[in-house]
GROMACS .gro file of C-alpha atoms in nm:
model
  340
    1ALA     CA    1  -0.433   4.027   3.196
    2GLY     CA    2  -0.450   4.086   3.620
    3ALA     CA    3  -0.602   4.396   3.511
    4SER     CA    4  -0.949   4.498   3.745
    5ALA     CA    5  -1.326   4.334   3.602
    6ALA     CA    6  -1.488   4.599   3.817
    7GLY     CA    7  -1.628   4.843   3.542
    8THR     CA    8  -1.651   4.549   3.292
    9ASP     CA    9  -1.972   4.361   3.269
   10ALA     CA   10  -1.960   4.151   3.013
   11LEU     CA   11  -1.613   3.933   2.787
   12LEU     CA   12  -1.665   3.930   2.447
   13VAL     CA   13  -1.544   3.606   2.303
   14ALA     CA   14  -1.507   3.700   1.934
   15ASP     CA   15  -1.370   3.393   1.768
   16GLY     CA   16  -1.162   3.086   1.807
   17ARG     CA   17  -0.862   3.187   1.877
   18ALA     CA   18  -0.904   3.286   2.189
   19ASP     CA   19  -0.734   3.081   2.485
   20PRO     CA   20  -0.986   2.906   2.648
   21THR     CA   21  -0.737   2.984   3.029
   22SER     CA   22  -0.684   3.345   2.956
   23VAL     CA   23  -1.063   3.357   2.922
   24ALA     CA   24  -1.143   3.175   3.222
   25GLN     CA   25  -0.957   3.399   3.449
   26ALA     CA   26  -1.113   3.696   3.273
   27LEU     CA   27  -1.456   3.590   3.355
   28SER     CA   28  -1.389   3.467   3.711
   29ARG     CA   29  -1.250   3.841   3.744
   30LEU     CA   30  -1.552   3.891   3.603
   31ALA     CA   31  -1.763   3.704   3.840
   32LEU     CA   32  -1.637   3.951   4.155
   33ARG     CA   33  -1.989   4.136   4.092
   34ALA     CA   34  -1.897   4.530   4.165
   35PRO     CA   35  -2.183   4.769   4.292
   36GLY     CA   36  -2.470   4.775   4.177
   37ARG     CA   37  -2.362   4.448   3.871
   38GLU     CA   38  -2.608   4.130   3.914
   39ALA     CA   39  -2.388   3.906   3.720
   40GLY     CA   40  -2.128   3.920   3.461
   41LEU     CA   41  -2.174   3.817   3.105
   42LEU     CA   42  -1.978   3.595   2.858
   43LEU     CA   43  -2.082   3.701   2.474
   44VAL     CA   44  -2.034   3.469   2.135
   45PRO     CA   45  -2.133   3.654   1.843
   46ASP     CA   46  -2.250   3.287   1.677
   47ALA     CA   47  -2.321   3.011   1.897
   48SER     CA   48  -2.196   2.773   1.626
   49GLY     CA   49  -1.878   2.869   1.525
   50PRO     CA   50  -1.539   2.850   1.646
   51ALA     CA   51  -1.565   3.120   1.900
   52VAL     CA   52  -1.829   2.855   2.089
   53VAL     CA   53  -1.508   2.657   2.184
   54SER     CA   54  -1.332   2.876   2.266
   55ALA     CA   55  -1.600   3.038   2.521
   56TRP     CA   56  -1.725   2.649   2.687
   57ALA     CA   57  -1.436   2.578   2.708
   58ALA     CA   58  -1.324   2.875   2.963
   59LEU     CA   59  -1.656   2.800   3.078
   60ALA     CA   60  -1.567   2.450   3.177
   61GLN     CA   61  -1.290   2.535   3.415
   62LEU     CA   62  -1.495   2.728   3.585
   63ASP     CA   63  -1.725   2.475   3.642
   64ASP     CA   64  -1.676   2.102   3.637
   65ARG     CA   65  -1.994   2.023   3.630
   66LEU     CA   66  -2.065   2.186   3.250
   67ASP     CA   67  -1.837   1.912   3.040
   68PRO     CA   68  -2.085   1.601   3.192
   69ALA     CA   69  -2.354   1.707   3.167
   70LEU     CA   70  -2.289   1.802   2.812
   71GLN     CA   71  -2.144   1.454   2.788
   72GLU     CA   72  -2.507   1.364   2.893
   73VAL     CA   73  -2.667   1.586   2.653
   74ALA     CA   74  -2.485   1.468   2.401
   75VAL     CA   75  -2.554   1.085   2.417
   76GLN     CA   76  -2.930   1.149   2.477
   77THR     CA   77  -2.901   1.331   2.181
   78GLY     CA   78  -2.764   0.998   1.972
   79ARG     CA   79  -3.024   0.843   2.179
   80ARG     CA   80  -3.420   1.028   2.102
   81ASP     CA   81  -3.270   1.076   1.719
   82ARG     CA   82  -3.336   1.505   1.826
   83SER     CA   83  -3.195   1.789   2.015
   84LEU     CA   84  -3.360   1.791   2.358
   85THR     CA   85  -3.620   2.065   2.510
   86TRP     CA   86  -3.535   2.294   2.737
   87GLU     CA   87  -3.765   2.082   3.041
   88GLU     CA   88  -3.468   1.765   2.939
   89LEU     CA   89  -3.191   1.977   2.962
   90PRO     CA   90  -2.944   1.948   3.311
   91ARG     CA   91  -3.015   2.214   3.536
   92CYS     CA   92  -2.664   2.385   3.554
   93LEU     CA   93  -2.699   2.404   3.117
   94GLN     CA   94  -3.039   2.581   3.186
   95ASP     CA   95  -2.888   2.849   3.392
   96VAL     CA   96  -2.550   2.872   3.183
   97VAL     CA   97  -2.689   3.047   2.857
   98ALA     CA   98  -2.888   3.384   2.933
   99ASP     CA   99  -3.160   3.521   2.666
  100THR     CA  100  -3.349   3.839   2.685
  101ARG     CA  101  -3.659   3.718   2.471
  102LYS     CA  102  -4.003   3.850   2.638
  103THR     CA  103  -4.170   3.515   2.717
  104LYS     CA  104  -4.060   3.278   2.929
  105LYS     CA  105  -4.166   3.048   2.638
  106ALA     CA  106  -3.978   3.243   2.364
  107ARG     CA  107  -3.640   3.228   2.668
  108GLN     CA  108  -3.613   2.831   2.699
  109LYS     CA  109  -3.695   2.734   2.317
  110HIS     CA  110  -3.340   2.965   2.264
  111VAL     CA  111  -3.216   2.797   2.481
  112ALA     CA  112  -3.238   2.464   2.387
  113ARG     CA  113  -3.175   2.578   2.062
  114VAL     CA  114  -2.823   2.690   2.169
  115VAL     CA  115  -2.717   2.412   2.385
  116SER     CA  116  -2.806   2.215   2.020
  117SER     CA  117  -2.520   2.411   1.865
  118ILE     CA  118  -2.284   2.358   2.159
  119VAL     CA  119  -2.351   2.001   2.116
  120ASN     CA  120  -2.314   1.994   1.755
  121THR     CA  121  -1.960   2.238   1.785
  122THR     CA  122  -1.782   2.110   2.109
  123ALA     CA  123  -1.940   1.758   2.248
  124ASP     CA  124  -1.756   1.457   2.183
  125LYS     CA  125  -1.945   1.283   1.791
  126TRP     CA  126  -1.851   0.940   1.997
  127ASP     CA  127  -2.137   1.014   2.264
  128VAL     CA  128  -2.381   1.072   2.049
  129TRP     CA  129  -2.341   0.788   1.845
  130TYR     CA  130  -2.316   0.561   2.220
  131GLY     CA  131  -2.667   0.682   2.254
  132ARG     CA  132  -2.734   0.545   1.942
  133LEU     CA  133  -2.656   0.200   2.077
  134LEU     CA  134  -2.802   0.291   2.365
  135ALA     CA  135  -3.121   0.296   2.173
  136TYR     CA  136  -3.003  -0.035   1.956
  137ARG     CA  137  -3.015  -0.170   2.258
  138LEU     CA  138  -3.314  -0.083   2.353
  139ALA     CA  139  -3.495  -0.065   2.055
  140SER     CA  140  -3.426  -0.516   2.123
  141PRO     CA  141  -3.377  -0.550   2.419
  142GLU     CA  142  -3.436  -0.919   2.405
  143THR     CA  143  -3.093  -0.883   2.194
  144ALA     CA  144  -2.910  -0.695   2.515
  145GLN     CA  145  -2.573  -0.896   2.546
  146ASP     CA  146  -2.579  -1.025   2.149
  147SER     CA  147  -2.322  -0.883   1.951
  148VAL     CA  148  -2.386  -0.574   1.706
  149PRO     CA  149  -2.378  -0.712   1.336
  150LEU     CA  150  -2.238  -0.505   1.058
  151ASP     CA  151  -2.567  -0.398   0.915
  152ALA     CA  152  -2.721  -0.232   1.237
  153VAL     CA  153  -2.879   0.097   1.169
  154ILE     CA  154  -3.067   0.300   1.468
  155HIS     CA  155  -3.238   0.572   1.353
  156GLY     CA  156  -3.076   0.492   0.983
  157LYS     CA  157  -2.735   0.550   1.029
  158PRO     CA  158  -2.507   0.244   1.017
  159LEU     CA  159  -2.434   0.185   1.412
  160GLY     CA  160  -2.318  -0.168   1.337
  161GLN     CA  161  -2.031   0.021   1.141
  162TRP     CA  162  -1.963   0.210   1.423
  163VAL     CA  163  -1.935  -0.051   1.656
  164ALA     CA  164  -1.719  -0.217   1.468
  165ARG     CA  165  -1.436   0.088   1.439
  166GLN     CA  166  -1.451   0.100   1.805
  167PHE     CA  167  -1.420  -0.306   1.851
  168LEU     CA  168  -1.014  -0.146   1.625
  169ASP     CA  169  -0.950   0.150   1.841
  170TRP     CA  170  -0.978  -0.103   2.169
  171ARG     CA  171  -0.795  -0.398   2.015
  172TRP     CA  172  -0.517  -0.097   1.929
  173GLY     CA  173  -0.539   0.075   2.241
  174GLY     CA  174  -0.710   0.402   2.099
  175LEU     CA  175  -0.983   0.386   2.288
  176SER     CA  176  -0.978   0.544   2.706
  177GLU     CA  177  -1.091   0.364   3.020
  178ASP     CA  178  -1.387   0.529   3.027
  179LYS     CA  179  -1.520   0.461   2.652
  180ARG     CA  180  -1.396   0.091   2.705
  181LYS     CA  181  -1.638   0.056   3.023
  182ARG     CA  182  -1.930   0.272   2.853
  183LEU     CA  183  -1.938   0.004   2.621
  184MET     CA  184  -1.943  -0.274   2.831
  185GLU     CA  185  -2.251  -0.101   2.986
  186GLY     CA  186  -2.323  -0.093   2.679
  187GLY     CA  187  -2.333  -0.478   2.609
  188LEU     CA  188  -2.029  -0.476   2.435
  189SER     CA  189  -1.805  -0.728   2.525
  190LEU     CA  190  -1.415  -0.701   2.361
  191THR     CA  191  -1.410  -1.083   2.336
  192ASP     CA  192  -1.786  -1.133   2.217
  193GLU     CA  193  -1.634  -0.856   1.930
  194SER     CA  194  -1.309  -1.029   1.864
  195ASP     CA  195  -1.488  -1.300   1.717
  196ARG     CA  196  -1.766  -1.193   1.522
  197PHE     CA  197  -1.515  -0.944   1.398
  198PHE     CA  198  -1.312  -1.212   1.313
  199ALA     CA  199  -1.610  -1.411   1.165
  200ASP     CA  200  -1.777  -1.117   0.981
  201GLY     CA  201  -1.396  -1.042   0.852
  202LEU     CA  202  -1.369  -1.385   0.760
  203GLU     CA  203  -1.668  -1.396   0.498
  204GLU     CA  204  -1.621  -1.058   0.362
  205PHE     CA  205  -1.277  -1.179   0.274
  206GLU     CA  206  -1.394  -1.462   0.088
  207ARG     CA  207  -1.666  -1.210  -0.114
  208HIS     CA  208  -1.377  -1.005  -0.168
  209LEU     CA  209  -1.198  -1.262  -0.351
  210GLU     CA  210  -1.437  -1.373  -0.527
  211SER     CA  211  -1.496  -1.030  -0.726
  212GLN     CA  212  -1.140  -1.041  -0.805
  213ASP     CA  213  -1.122  -1.302  -0.972
  214TYR     CA  214  -0.907  -1.465  -0.710
  215ASP     CA  215  -0.684  -1.235  -0.647
  216PRO     CA  216  -0.595  -1.223  -0.270
  217TYR     CA  217  -0.469  -0.827  -0.285
  218VAL     CA  218  -0.659  -0.574   0.011
  219PRO     CA  219  -0.583  -0.246  -0.047
  220PRO     CA  220  -0.492  -0.043   0.238
  221GLY     CA  221  -0.845   0.088   0.393
  222PHE     CA  222  -1.029  -0.097   0.231
  223PHE     CA  223  -1.373  -0.031   0.291
  224THR     CA  224  -1.673  -0.318   0.117
  225LYS     CA  225  -1.948  -0.209   0.021
  226SER     CA  226  -2.085  -0.278   0.294
  227GLY     CA  227  -1.866  -0.086   0.520
  228PHE     CA  228  -1.713  -0.379   0.653
  229ALA     CA  229  -1.338  -0.188   0.746
  230LEU     CA  230  -1.139  -0.586   0.501
  231GLY     CA  231  -0.817  -0.351   0.467
  232ALA     CA  232  -0.758  -0.328   0.866
  233TRP     CA  233  -0.917  -0.603   0.910
  234ALA     CA  234  -0.650  -0.781   0.709
  235LEU     CA  235  -0.371  -0.557   0.881
  236ALA     CA  236  -0.529  -0.690   1.289
  237GLN     CA  237  -0.439  -1.031   1.124
  238ARG     CA  238  -0.155  -1.015   1.030
  239ALA     CA  239  -0.053  -0.870   1.338
  240ALA     CA  240  -0.214  -1.069   1.568
  241TRP     CA  241  -0.074  -1.365   1.360
  242ARG     CA  242   0.276  -1.194   1.405
  243ARG     CA  243   0.185  -1.187   1.788
  244GLY     CA  244   0.131  -1.490   1.895
  245ARG     CA  245  -0.264  -1.359   1.969
  246LEU     CA  246  -0.449  -1.614   1.659
  247THR     CA  247  -0.528  -1.939   1.747
  248THR     CA  248  -0.446  -2.248   1.541
  249GLU     CA  249  -0.830  -2.285   1.450
  250GLN     CA  250  -0.823  -1.942   1.316
  251GLN     CA  251  -0.501  -1.947   1.152
  252TYR     CA  252  -0.648  -2.263   0.952
  253MET     CA  253  -0.927  -2.073   0.832
  254LEU     CA  254  -0.752  -1.788   0.740
  255ASP     CA  255  -0.503  -2.070   0.552
  256ALA     CA  256  -0.825  -2.231   0.430
  257VAL     CA  257  -0.977  -1.904   0.284
  258SER     CA  258  -0.613  -1.837   0.076
  259PHE     CA  259  -0.551  -1.501   0.301
  260PRO     CA  260  -0.154  -1.478   0.290
  261PRO     CA  261   0.064  -1.396   0.622
  262VAL     CA  262   0.198  -1.098   0.431
  263ALA     CA  263   0.031  -0.840   0.254
  264HIS     CA  264   0.106  -0.789  -0.141
  265PRO     CA  265   0.272  -0.511  -0.255
  266ASP     CA  266   0.058  -0.230  -0.367
  267ASN     CA  267   0.245  -0.199  -0.733
  268GLU     CA  268   0.061  -0.390  -0.938
  269ASN     CA  269   0.377  -0.489  -1.118
  270ALA     CA  270   0.511  -0.599  -0.817
  271ARG     CA  271   0.212  -0.787  -0.692
  272THR     CA  272   0.172  -1.003  -1.035
  273VAL     CA  273   0.568  -1.160  -0.912
  274THR     CA  274   0.424  -1.191  -0.521
  275LEU     CA  275   0.116  -1.378  -0.659
  276LYS     CA  276   0.347  -1.615  -0.851
  277ILE     CA  277   0.540  -1.664  -0.588
  278GLU     CA  278   0.289  -1.732  -0.337
  279MET     CA  279   0.086  -2.003  -0.592
  280GLU     CA  280   0.377  -2.141  -0.578
  281LEU     CA  281   0.449  -2.188  -0.271
  282ARG     CA  282   0.050  -2.304  -0.214
  283ARG     CA  283   0.068  -2.552  -0.491
  284VAL     CA  284   0.349  -2.744  -0.264
  285GLN     CA  285   0.181  -2.658   0.102
  286ARG     CA  286   0.082  -3.014   0.165
  287HIS     CA  287   0.457  -3.135   0.062
  288SER     CA  288   0.678  -3.301   0.304
  289LEU     CA  289   0.865  -3.014   0.460
  290ILE     CA  290   1.195  -3.112   0.346
  291ALA     CA  291   1.000  -3.060   0.013
  292ARG     CA  292   0.884  -2.715   0.092
  293GLU     CA  293   1.252  -2.639   0.214
  294GLN     CA  294   1.370  -2.716  -0.100
  295VAL     CA  295   1.123  -2.520  -0.291
  296PHE     CA  296   1.153  -2.173  -0.045
  297ARG     CA  297   1.586  -2.210  -0.082
  298LYS     CA  298   1.495  -2.188  -0.436
  299LEU     CA  299   1.250  -1.915  -0.518
  300VAL     CA  300   1.449  -1.666  -0.235
  301VAL     CA  301   1.776  -1.769  -0.474
  302ARG     CA  302   1.637  -1.709  -0.780
  303ASN     CA  303   1.437  -1.392  -0.648
  304HIS     CA  304   1.671  -1.305  -0.437
  305PRO     CA  305   1.840  -0.893  -0.556
  306SER     CA  306   2.229  -1.075  -0.558
  307ARG     CA  307   2.064  -1.301  -0.850
  308SER     CA  308   1.736  -1.120  -0.986
  309GLN     CA  309   1.746  -0.843  -1.238
  310SER     CA  310   1.377  -0.793  -1.160
  311PRO     CA  311   1.318  -0.428  -1.057
  312TYR     CA  312   1.099  -0.601  -0.800
  313ALA     CA  313   1.323  -0.838  -0.676
  314GLU     CA  314   1.370  -0.689  -0.319
  315ALA     CA  315   1.000  -0.662  -0.314
  316ALA     CA  316   0.923  -1.054  -0.415
  317THR     CA  317   1.237  -1.134  -0.126
  318GLN     CA  318   1.061  -0.919   0.158
  319PHE     CA  319   0.766  -1.149   0.058
  320LEU     CA  320   0.899  -1.443   0.090
  321ALA     CA  321   1.110  -1.358   0.465
  322GLY     CA  322   0.754  -1.248   0.506
  323TYR     CA  323   0.550  -1.613   0.447
  324ARG     CA  324   0.856  -1.838   0.533
  325ASP     CA  325   0.731  -1.932   0.905
  326TRP     CA  326   0.389  -1.991   0.777
  327PHE     CA  327   0.478  -2.157   0.468
  328LEU     CA  328   0.724  -2.402   0.647
  329THR     CA  329   0.502  -2.438   0.968
  330PRO     CA  330   0.118  -2.418   0.792
  331PRO     CA  331  -0.187  -2.430   1.047
  332MET     CA  332  -0.296  -2.799   1.031
  333PRO     CA  333  -0.680  -2.891   1.063
  334PRO     CA  334  -0.766  -2.877   1.383
  335GLU     CA  335  -0.883  -3.281   1.382
  336ILE     CA  336  -0.508  -3.362   1.290
  337ARG     CA  337  -0.335  -3.157   1.527
  338LYS     CA  338  -0.650  -3.321   1.768
  339ILE     CA  339  -0.497  -3.649   1.688
  340MET     CA  340  -0.166  -3.584   1.672
   0.00000   0.00000   0.00000
């Protein structure tokens, strides 16, 4: 480090262990032209291997045009569903790859191929999917501001499922401000997607309930056959309820399809106990508050670890604790609430 690069014509990045900052420093010294040298070269043995990641990161430290240009190429790759030709590449990417092939056409073709490989290796795959979202909008201009349905497909890729995952990340703070802004530019709205996500989840939960003989258990991380993230949806609804982010109408709709406000345990035997508890709670859910309080108290006493010999008493008690507020103050149908 710090040595003169006067007698050096090229740097070789042989693998992905090279520190990009060190490579950038050495490359900047290499760029100081010595007599007789026209340019310094950064050599990478494989444009699709891990070495290219380090090499590209080093180049990007020295030229702030490269990362935005690569991002745009990734977006256009997704939108067009193909690699870009040399003519379609940003000028800075045309110039950054050196080639010694004899004909201009062969050189250009090779450069385009290398850039495509760099996109596949180092670019954020999110940008490629964003390009597909733009392609979907362009394919149906009349629905440019509509929600993207879960079963939406573009270029044979499940765009609707990707959009649903973006909404989850957006809702829970997993998307950067730049990505949120770009999604809005692509016609997506957090409010609209929230409404669609809730409605889609409600429908998917009803299907799941029917397919499971009306067992409301949804495993964590569960995806339906249509690709809907029902496990994440269930988690999101319960979290929103605890934080007071569900409207009365949403609470009522969840209750109407027997969606439990607290998750049943993963253990099948413990779940048998909590399912029986829920059946008893739902049986008296429309009774008077005094009657509900009496039933709830009896269930707590019966299942408390200090009284029960069941190995699942703790799970039952936790389930009851999570169910308490929903059971004692159940959501009312919107029309009844308005009358009252």
